[in-house]
Short mmCIF file of C-alpha atoms and ligand atoms in Angstrom, two decimals:
data_model
loop_
_atom_site.label_atom_id
_atom_site.label_comp_id
_atom_site.label_asym_id
_atom_site.label_seq_id
_atom_site.Cartn_x
_atom_site.Cartn_y
_atom_site.Cartn_z
CA UNK A 1 0.00 0.00 0.00
CA UNK A 2 1.01 3.58 -0.51
CA UNK A 3 0.99 6.23 2.20
CA UNK A 4 1.83 9.88 1.76
CA UNK A 5 3.10 12.43 4.18
CA UNK A 6 2.70 16.00 3.12
CA UNK A 7 2.52 19.56 4.46
CA UNK A 8 -0.90 21.03 5.28
CA UNK A 9 0.17 24.62 4.88
CA UNK A 10 3.35 26.58 4.05
CA UNK A 11 6.05 23.94 4.56
CA UNK A 12 8.33 23.57 7.61
CA UNK A 13 5.45 21.97 9.50
CA UNK A 14 7.79 19.43 11.10
CA UNK A 15 7.35 16.82 8.36
CA UNK A 16 10.95 15.66 8.83
CA UNK A 17 10.33 14.19 12.24
CA UNK A 18 6.99 12.58 11.37
CA UNK A 19 8.37 11.25 8.09
CA UNK A 20 11.30 9.75 9.94
CA UNK A 21 8.87 7.95 12.26
CA UNK A 22 6.66 6.74 9.43
CA UNK A 23 9.67 5.77 7.35
CA UNK A 24 10.80 3.26 9.92
CA UNK A 25 7.72 1.13 9.17
CA UNK A 26 7.99 1.48 5.39
CA UNK A 27 9.89 -0.59 2.83
CA UNK A 28 10.38 2.21 0.33
CA UNK A 29 10.57 5.95 0.93
CA UNK A 30 10.11 8.11 -2.12
CA UNK A 31 10.61 11.77 -2.99
CA UNK A 32 8.20 12.72 -5.78
CA UNK A 33 8.57 16.50 -6.33
CA UNK A 34 10.73 19.51 -5.58
CA UNK A 35 14.46 19.56 -5.21
CA UNK A 36 17.13 20.69 -2.82
CA UNK A 37 15.33 24.00 -2.26
CA UNK A 38 13.79 23.09 1.09
CA UNK A 39 14.83 20.92 3.96
CA UNK A 40 13.67 18.43 6.51
CA UNK A 41 15.20 18.31 9.93
CA UNK A 42 15.78 14.80 11.19
CA UNK A 43 17.23 14.03 14.58
CA UNK A 44 18.36 10.47 15.36
CA UNK A 45 21.21 8.53 16.98
CA UNK A 46 23.63 9.65 14.26
CA UNK A 47 22.96 13.34 14.85
CA UNK A 48 20.88 16.20 13.48
CA UNK A 49 20.48 16.29 9.71
CA UNK A 50 18.95 18.80 7.36
CA UNK A 51 18.00 16.62 4.39
CA UNK A 52 17.19 18.52 1.22
CA UNK A 53 17.15 16.09 -1.66
CA UNK A 54 17.56 12.68 -0.08
CA UNK A 55 14.48 10.76 1.06
CA UNK A 56 14.02 10.51 4.82
CA UNK A 57 14.62 6.75 4.97
CA UNK A 58 18.37 7.10 4.40
CA UNK A 59 19.30 6.38 8.01
CA UNK A 60 17.53 2.98 7.97
CA UNK A 61 19.40 0.09 6.35
CA UNK A 62 16.16 -1.83 5.58
CA UNK A 63 14.69 0.97 3.44
CA UNK A 64 15.05 1.51 -0.29
CA UNK A 65 15.09 5.24 -0.86
CA UNK A 66 13.87 6.48 -4.21
CA UNK A 67 14.29 9.81 -5.96
CA UNK A 68 11.28 9.77 -8.25
CA UNK A 69 10.90 11.14 -11.76
CA UNK A 70 9.04 14.23 -10.49
CA UNK A 71 12.05 15.57 -8.58
CA UNK A 72 14.43 18.31 -9.73
CA UNK A 73 17.63 16.29 -9.45
CA UNK A 74 20.69 18.38 -8.67
CA UNK A 75 23.68 16.06 -8.75
CA UNK A 76 26.08 18.24 -6.67
CA UNK A 77 23.50 18.53 -3.85
CA UNK A 78 22.88 14.78 -3.99
CA UNK A 79 26.60 14.03 -3.66
CA UNK A 80 27.07 16.59 -0.89
CA UNK A 81 24.26 15.10 1.19
CA UNK A 82 25.54 11.58 0.72
CA UNK A 83 28.94 12.76 1.93
CA UNK A 84 27.45 14.40 5.03
CA UNK A 85 25.72 11.12 5.96
CA UNK A 86 28.95 9.22 5.46
CA UNK A 87 30.85 11.75 7.59
CA UNK A 88 28.35 11.23 10.42
CA UNK A 89 28.82 7.47 10.36
CA UNK A 90 25.47 6.56 8.78
CA UNK A 91 25.83 3.17 7.02
CA UNK A 92 25.75 3.49 3.20
CA UNK A 93 22.04 3.90 2.37
CA UNK A 94 20.14 2.10 -0.37
CA UNK A 95 19.24 4.80 -2.91
CA UNK A 96 17.75 4.54 -6.38
CA UNK A 97 17.31 7.47 -8.74
CA UNK A 98 14.69 7.34 -11.46
CA UNK A 99 16.13 6.99 -14.95
CA UNK A 100 13.41 9.49 -15.99
CA UNK A 101 14.27 12.13 -13.43
CA UNK A 102 15.41 15.38 -15.01
CA UNK A 103 18.63 17.14 -14.12
CA UNK A 104 18.72 20.48 -12.44
CA UNK A 105 21.62 21.99 -14.35
CA UNK A 106 24.13 24.67 -13.30
CA UNK A 107 22.46 27.10 -15.72
CA UNK A 108 19.15 26.72 -13.87
CA UNK A 109 20.81 28.01 -10.73
CA UNK A 110 22.40 30.87 -12.70
CA UNK A 111 19.12 31.78 -14.38
CA UNK A 112 17.29 31.80 -11.05
CA UNK A 113 19.98 34.00 -9.50
CA UNK A 114 20.13 36.42 -12.45
CA UNK A 115 16.36 36.71 -12.55
CA UNK A 116 16.07 37.44 -8.83
CA UNK A 117 18.80 40.09 -9.26
CA UNK A 118 16.94 41.61 -12.19
CA UNK A 119 13.64 41.73 -10.28
CA UNK A 120 15.38 43.00 -7.14
CA UNK A 121 12.64 44.13 -4.70
CA UNK A 122 9.88 42.66 -6.87
CA UNK A 123 11.27 39.11 -6.63
CA UNK A 124 9.23 36.03 -5.64
CA UNK A 125 11.46 35.03 -2.75
CA UNK A 126 13.17 32.25 -4.65
CA UNK A 127 15.87 30.27 -2.88
CA UNK A 128 17.91 30.71 -6.09
CA UNK A 129 18.35 26.98 -6.38
CA UNK A 130 17.08 26.85 -9.96
CA UNK A 131 13.74 25.18 -9.29
CA UNK A 132 11.54 27.52 -11.35
CA UNK A 133 13.77 27.51 -14.49
CA UNK A 134 14.15 23.73 -14.08
CA UNK A 135 10.40 23.04 -14.16
CA UNK A 136 9.87 25.63 -16.91
CA UNK A 137 12.39 23.80 -19.07
CA UNK A 138 10.91 20.41 -18.24
CA UNK A 139 7.48 21.44 -19.47
CA UNK A 140 8.95 23.36 -22.41
CA UNK A 141 10.58 20.04 -23.33
CA UNK A 142 14.15 21.27 -23.20
CA UNK A 143 15.04 19.36 -20.04
CA UNK A 144 17.53 16.51 -19.76
CA UNK A 145 16.44 13.15 -18.39
CA UNK A 146 19.06 11.19 -16.48
CA UNK A 147 18.96 8.32 -19.01
CA UNK A 148 19.91 10.75 -21.77
CA UNK A 149 23.40 11.08 -20.32
CA UNK A 150 23.98 7.68 -21.89
CA UNK A 151 22.97 8.79 -25.37
CA UNK A 152 25.78 11.13 -26.31
CA UNK A 153 24.50 12.15 -29.73
CA UNK A 154 21.09 13.19 -28.40
CA UNK A 155 22.68 14.93 -25.45
CA UNK A 156 25.03 17.04 -27.61
CA UNK A 157 22.19 18.12 -29.82
CA UNK A 158 20.02 18.96 -26.81
CA UNK A 159 22.77 21.02 -25.18
CA UNK A 160 23.33 23.03 -28.37
CA UNK A 161 19.63 23.82 -28.54
CA UNK A 162 19.49 24.74 -24.85
CA UNK A 163 22.55 27.00 -25.08
CA UNK A 164 21.15 28.86 -28.09
CA UNK A 165 17.97 29.64 -26.16
CA UNK A 166 19.57 30.36 -22.79
CA UNK A 167 22.28 32.58 -24.24
CA UNK A 168 19.73 34.99 -25.63
CA UNK A 169 18.63 35.55 -22.04
CA UNK A 170 22.03 35.32 -20.44
CA UNK A 171 23.84 37.70 -22.81
CA UNK A 172 21.14 40.12 -23.82
CA UNK A 173 18.78 40.30 -20.86
CA UNK A 174 21.11 39.60 -17.95
CA UNK A 175 24.38 40.76 -19.57
CA UNK A 176 26.24 37.72 -18.27
CA UNK A 177 28.70 35.31 -19.89
CA UNK A 178 27.35 32.86 -22.48
CA UNK A 179 26.98 29.15 -21.70
CA UNK A 180 29.25 26.77 -23.56
CA UNK A 181 27.73 23.48 -24.68
CA UNK A 182 31.11 21.70 -24.64
CA UNK A 183 31.77 22.55 -21.02
CA UNK A 184 28.31 21.40 -19.99
CA UNK A 185 28.78 18.18 -21.91
CA UNK A 186 32.11 17.44 -20.18
CA UNK A 187 30.59 18.10 -16.78
CA UNK A 188 27.71 15.74 -17.51
CA UNK A 189 30.11 13.02 -18.64
CA UNK A 190 31.88 13.29 -15.29
CA UNK A 191 28.63 13.11 -13.29
CA UNK A 192 27.41 10.22 -15.42
CA UNK A 193 30.11 7.94 -14.02
CA UNK A 194 29.24 8.75 -10.42
CA UNK A 195 25.47 8.50 -10.84
CA UNK A 196 25.29 5.33 -12.92
CA UNK A 197 25.13 2.92 -9.94
CA UNK A 198 22.05 4.72 -8.57
CA UNK A 199 20.06 4.91 -11.80
CA UNK A 200 17.08 2.56 -12.07
CA UNK A 201 13.66 2.03 -13.55
CA UNK A 202 12.04 3.14 -10.31
CA UNK A 203 8.49 2.94 -11.69
CA UNK A 204 9.05 -0.80 -12.07
CA UNK A 205 10.71 -1.08 -8.66
CA UNK A 206 7.69 0.57 -7.07
CA UNK A 207 5.20 -1.46 -9.08
CA UNK A 208 6.96 -4.74 -8.12
CA UNK A 209 7.07 -3.67 -4.48
CA UNK A 210 3.31 -3.11 -4.52
CA UNK A 211 2.75 -6.59 -5.96
CA UNK A 212 4.82 -7.97 -3.09
CA UNK A 213 2.61 -6.18 -0.55
CA UNK A 214 5.27 -3.73 0.53
CA UNK A 215 4.61 -0.34 2.09
CA UNK A 216 5.66 2.72 0.15
CA UNK A 217 5.88 6.14 1.75
CA UNK A 218 5.62 9.18 -0.50
CA UNK A 219 7.38 12.09 1.08
CA UNK A 220 6.20 15.56 0.14
CA UNK A 221 8.23 18.74 0.30
CA UNK A 222 6.79 22.13 1.32
CA UNK A 223 2.98 22.22 1.72
CA UNK A 224 -0.44 22.91 0.19
CA UNK A 225 0.00 26.71 0.16
CA UNK A 226 3.05 26.32 -2.10
CA UNK A 227 1.23 24.27 -4.73
CA UNK A 228 1.30 26.12 -8.07
CA UNK A 229 -2.45 25.56 -8.64
CA UNK A 230 -4.04 25.52 -5.19
CA UNK A 231 -1.51 27.62 -3.29
CA UNK A 232 -0.74 31.32 -3.03
CA UNK A 233 0.36 31.72 -6.64
CA UNK A 234 2.76 33.20 -7.71
CA UNK A 235 4.42 32.86 -4.29
CA UNK A 236 4.38 29.10 -4.69
CA UNK A 237 6.96 26.60 -5.70
CA UNK A 238 7.08 25.21 -9.23
CA UNK A 239 6.12 21.58 -8.63
CA UNK A 240 2.92 20.19 -7.13
CA UNK A 241 3.12 19.72 -3.40
CA UNK A 242 -0.05 17.63 -3.20
CA UNK A 243 -0.24 13.94 -2.35
CA UNK A 244 -2.14 13.35 -5.60
CA UNK A 245 0.92 14.41 -7.55
CA UNK A 246 2.83 11.62 -5.80
CA UNK A 247 1.18 9.22 -8.22
CA UNK A 248 2.69 11.11 -11.16
CA UNK A 249 5.99 11.98 -9.55
CA UNK A 250 6.94 8.37 -8.92
CA UNK A 251 4.49 6.30 -10.94
CA UNK A 252 2.07 4.65 -8.51
CA UNK A 253 -1.63 4.12 -9.29
CA UNK A 254 -3.92 6.64 -7.49
CA UNK A 255 -6.05 3.73 -6.31
CA UNK A 256 -3.13 2.50 -4.16
CA UNK A 257 -2.97 5.70 -2.09
CA UNK A 258 -4.61 4.69 1.22
CA UNK A 259 -3.30 7.03 3.86
CA UNK A 260 -2.50 10.72 3.53
CA UNK A 261 -1.05 12.23 6.66
CA UNK A 262 -1.05 16.02 6.65
CA UNK A 263 1.42 17.67 8.99
CA UNK A 264 0.77 21.05 10.57
CA UNK A 265 2.26 22.93 13.49
CA UNK A 266 0.10 23.98 16.44
CA UNK A 267 0.78 27.57 15.30
CA UNK A 268 1.66 28.98 11.87
CA UNK A 269 5.08 29.55 10.37
CA UNK A 270 6.10 30.38 6.82
CA UNK A 271 9.34 31.19 5.10
CA UNK A 272 9.48 33.06 1.82
CA UNK A 273 7.29 35.73 0.32
CA UNK A 274 3.53 35.77 -0.19
CA UNK A 275 0.34 36.42 1.76
CA UNK A 276 0.35 35.11 5.32
CA UNK A 277 -2.85 36.34 6.91
CA UNK A 278 -1.90 35.47 10.50
CA UNK A 279 1.54 37.14 10.41
CA UNK A 280 2.52 38.59 13.80
CA UNK A 281 4.91 41.48 14.35
CA UNK A 282 6.84 42.93 17.24
CA UNK A 283 7.67 41.25 20.57
CA UNK A 284 4.81 38.71 20.29
CA UNK A 285 6.30 37.44 17.02
CA UNK A 286 9.87 37.54 18.33
CA UNK A 287 8.97 35.40 21.32
CA UNK A 288 7.08 32.78 19.28
CA UNK A 289 9.89 32.71 16.69
CA UNK A 290 12.52 32.28 19.38
CA UNK A 291 10.60 29.47 21.11
CA UNK A 292 9.43 27.73 17.93
CA UNK A 293 10.68 24.40 16.56
CA UNK A 294 13.77 23.04 18.28
CA UNK A 295 16.12 25.91 17.42
CA UNK A 296 13.75 28.81 16.78
CA UNK A 297 11.88 29.42 13.54
CA UNK A 298 14.63 29.81 10.96
CA UNK A 299 14.58 28.07 7.55
CA UNK A 300 16.35 24.67 7.42
CA UNK A 301 17.75 25.41 3.95
CA UNK A 302 17.97 29.18 3.84
CA UNK A 303 18.48 30.14 7.51
CA UNK A 304 15.97 32.96 6.89
CA UNK A 305 13.80 33.94 9.89
CA UNK A 306 10.34 32.47 9.37
CA UNK A 307 7.18 34.51 9.69
CA UNK A 308 5.09 33.26 12.58
CA UNK A 309 1.49 33.59 13.69
CA UNK A 310 -1.38 31.84 15.43
CA UNK A 311 -2.88 28.66 14.00
CA UNK A 312 -4.67 29.42 10.73
CA UNK A 313 -7.67 27.10 10.61
CA UNK A 314 -8.91 28.57 7.30
CA UNK A 315 -5.66 27.78 5.50
CA UNK A 316 -5.15 24.43 7.22
CA UNK A 317 -8.69 23.14 6.61
CA UNK A 318 -8.31 24.01 2.93
CA UNK A 319 -4.76 22.66 2.89
CA UNK A 320 -6.02 19.32 4.20
CA UNK A 321 -8.91 19.28 1.70
CA UNK A 322 -6.68 19.73 -1.35
CA UNK A 323 -4.32 17.08 -0.02
CA UNK A 324 -7.18 14.65 0.62
CA UNK A 325 -5.81 14.18 4.15
CA UNK A 326 -7.04 11.09 6.00
CA UNK A 327 -5.38 12.17 9.25
CA UNK A 328 -3.33 14.98 10.73
CA UNK A 329 -0.09 15.10 12.69
CA UNK A 330 0.02 18.20 14.88
CA UNK A 331 3.57 19.24 15.77
CA UNK A 332 5.13 21.67 18.24
CA UNK A 333 2.28 21.67 20.77
CA UNK A 334 4.98 22.00 23.45
CA UNK A 335 6.04 25.39 22.04
CA UNK A 336 2.81 27.09 23.21
CA UNK A 337 3.16 26.35 26.94
CA UNK A 338 4.20 29.93 27.81
CA UNK A 339 0.96 31.59 26.74
CA UNK A 340 -1.93 32.76 28.95
CA UNK A 341 -4.30 32.62 26.02
CA UNK A 342 -3.89 31.21 22.54
CA UNK A 343 -5.59 32.59 19.48
CA UNK A 344 -6.81 30.55 16.52
CA UNK A 345 -7.72 32.16 13.21
CA UNK A 346 -11.17 30.76 12.44
CA UNK A 347 -12.17 33.08 9.61
CA UNK A 348 -10.91 35.70 7.17
CA UNK A 349 -12.56 39.09 6.88
CA UNK A 350 -12.43 40.25 3.28
CA UNK A 351 -14.00 43.56 2.29
CA UNK A 352 -16.28 43.47 5.34
CA UNK A 353 -17.46 39.87 4.90
CA UNK A 354 -16.27 36.96 7.03
CA UNK A 355 -15.48 33.74 5.22
CA UNK A 356 -14.18 30.31 6.21
CA UNK A 357 -13.20 29.46 2.63
CA UNK A 358 -9.65 29.98 1.46
CA UNK A 359 -9.68 32.60 -1.32
CA UNK A 360 -7.66 33.31 -4.47
CA UNK A 361 -4.54 35.46 -4.06
CA UNK A 362 -5.93 38.98 -4.75
CA UNK A 363 -8.62 38.43 -2.09
CA UNK A 364 -6.16 36.72 0.23
CA UNK A 365 -3.99 39.84 0.11
CA UNK A 366 -6.91 41.82 1.55
CA UNK A 367 -7.92 39.24 4.18
CA UNK A 368 -7.73 40.06 7.88
CA UNK A 369 -7.70 37.29 10.49
CA UNK A 370 -10.74 36.70 12.71
CA UNK A 371 -9.57 35.09 15.94
CA UNK A 372 -11.12 32.89 18.60
CA UNK A 373 -9.22 32.86 21.91
CA UNK A 374 -8.65 29.74 23.96
CA UNK A 375 -7.08 29.49 27.41
CA UNK A 376 -3.41 28.47 27.56
CA UNK A 377 -2.17 25.64 29.80
CA UNK A 378 0.89 27.45 31.19
CA UNK A 379 3.11 24.43 31.68
CA UNK A 380 5.82 22.50 29.87
CA UNK A 381 4.45 19.64 27.73
CA UNK A 382 7.81 18.70 26.25
CA UNK A 383 8.06 14.95 25.81
CA UNK A 384 4.53 14.04 27.02
CA UNK A 385 3.49 10.76 25.35
CA UNK A 386 0.13 10.06 26.99
CA UNK A 387 -3.00 11.97 25.98
CA UNK A 388 -4.36 11.66 29.52
CA UNK A 389 -1.30 13.43 30.91
CA UNK A 390 -2.18 16.58 29.00
CA UNK A 391 -3.82 19.39 30.96
CA UNK A 392 -7.48 19.89 30.01
CA UNK A 393 -6.70 23.22 28.30
CA UNK A 394 -4.19 21.51 25.99
CA UNK A 395 -6.68 18.72 25.17
CA UNK A 396 -9.34 21.33 24.48
CA UNK A 397 -6.97 23.21 22.18
CA UNK A 398 -6.18 20.09 20.15
CA UNK A 399 -9.86 19.10 19.95
CA UNK A 400 -10.79 22.63 18.86
CA UNK A 401 -8.24 22.52 16.04
CA UNK A 402 -9.47 19.06 15.02
CA UNK A 403 -13.03 20.30 14.79
CA UNK A 404 -11.93 23.33 12.77
CA UNK A 405 -9.81 21.30 10.33
CA UNK A 406 -12.38 18.53 10.00
CA UNK A 407 -9.79 15.73 9.91
CA UNK A 408 -8.79 13.54 12.90
CA UNK A 409 -5.54 14.57 14.61
CA UNK A 410 -3.96 11.18 15.22
CA UNK A 411 -0.47 12.26 16.23
CA UNK A 412 0.39 15.12 18.56
CA UNK A 413 4.09 15.89 18.67
CA UNK A 414 5.42 17.31 21.93
CA UNK A 415 9.10 17.75 21.10
CA UNK A 416 11.63 17.42 18.30
CA UNK A 417 12.90 13.98 19.36
CA UNK A 418 11.36 10.97 17.67
CA UNK A 419 9.75 9.46 20.78
CA UNK A 420 8.12 12.74 21.84
CA UNK A 421 4.61 11.98 20.52
CA UNK A 422 1.10 11.24 21.62
CA UNK A 423 -0.82 8.75 19.45
CA UNK A 424 -4.58 9.14 19.59
P1 LIG B 1 9.75 20.20 7.61
O1 LIG B 1 10.32 20.94 6.45
O2 LIG B 1 8.27 20.14 7.56
O3 LIG B 1 10.39 18.89 7.85
O4 LIG B 1 10.03 21.10 8.88
P2 LIG B 1 11.41 21.36 9.59
O5 LIG B 1 11.91 20.07 10.07
O6 LIG B 1 12.30 22.21 8.78
O7 LIG B 1 10.95 22.31 10.78
C1 LIG B 1 10.41 21.85 11.89
C2 LIG B 1 11.27 22.20 13.08
O8 LIG B 1 10.55 21.89 14.24
C3 LIG B 1 12.53 21.36 13.19
O9 LIG B 1 13.54 22.15 13.79
C4 LIG B 1 12.13 20.20 14.11
O10 LIG B 1 13.20 19.63 14.82
C5 LIG B 1 11.18 20.88 15.03
N1 LIG B 1 10.10 20.06 15.56
C6 LIG B 1 9.36 19.10 14.93
N2 LIG B 1 8.39 18.66 15.74
C7 LIG B 1 8.51 19.35 16.91
C8 LIG B 1 7.77 19.37 18.13
O11 LIG B 1 6.78 18.66 18.33
N3 LIG B 1 8.18 20.25 19.08
C9 LIG B 1 9.24 21.09 18.91
N4 LIG B 1 9.58 21.90 19.89
N5 LIG B 1 9.96 21.10 17.77
C10 LIG B 1 9.59 20.25 16.78
#
């Protein structure tokens, strides 16, 4: 059977920890979208890892980790992460990379960087890791699939075509040096040798695993609000962050998808640009940011301070709907123990009307949060594993969120460590 774990809102919901837990009971762990532009934080006996491109099962010897065809595959990032695992003493993981995955090329990173420079203050908050140019090229059919590294004639022709197009932009719009097809070709020939042992027909691997009754975990990056169709476009990412896309991004039948676990924090946090209705400012924000996560709310990949705010039930309910969530994992409940009262955004006021439906971006930009206040519990919940040990106010808070989201909260996380959970 296939399970998916995905973000219910803006990303950084604490998926890393929950994925790590769910991975342990899976046979295959698969990345199906995105690239090295975001990160998961995983804490285990080997240390604390920010994984960007590698699937979260890499610390378990029994798991086959797959980089699916839907991923933006950046070879230098892949090699760097493998090296960091090796340096920390993690046994060599089992990793397969789809022969159909496309390569995120050095010129994608350049293009992203040049474009952000050109837009300056009007930029989309890109991490400059080349994701948007990569997916643009993929759908414009000028991408390079991994298997094409082994067809030199096709590859040379493709690179010539790509350089002709890119150099118009690079030289005449950005006033930067031209790309050279020969240099790119030589670089790809070097990478080809290193990557060959990982390359596989992963669609077949996954299909065979399903026939054998194995459990496959699809691991999403970012969250619903970053989906290019259902998110806060254009402040989204460039690949679909929804569980449904997992079927395309790795090649599993939609009918096999049985469990979709949406992860959300017990408050809101977002990194990057775009509307964030519950954004807090001033000392209130500083305190929540400082106390958030396990090291404060700063991006795992970018180190940028995250925006923080109270739980946004409008965004999260919608986020769970578009994911098709069957259950929810609520993280960072322990973070809120310092508060006398805790607000939850239960509606948006747009042009004088209150709505519970998540709107399109122009309306979202005008939305103001409508809050309901709940009493805080004023004690430290870090590491609590038994629902009955929670103070009534904390139980009431979780139940209130559950009612607002409309999906059962089955896991409540009370700390960054893997055993710090309540299962309901
Ligand atoms: P992801 O991108 O969704 O995997 O999110 P990140 O892992 O980047 O961010 C979540 C942060 O919160 C990490 O620093 C985690 O270690 C931390 N974290 C996860 N769950 C909990 C929790 O229940 N309590 C606390 N205090 N921190 C948590």
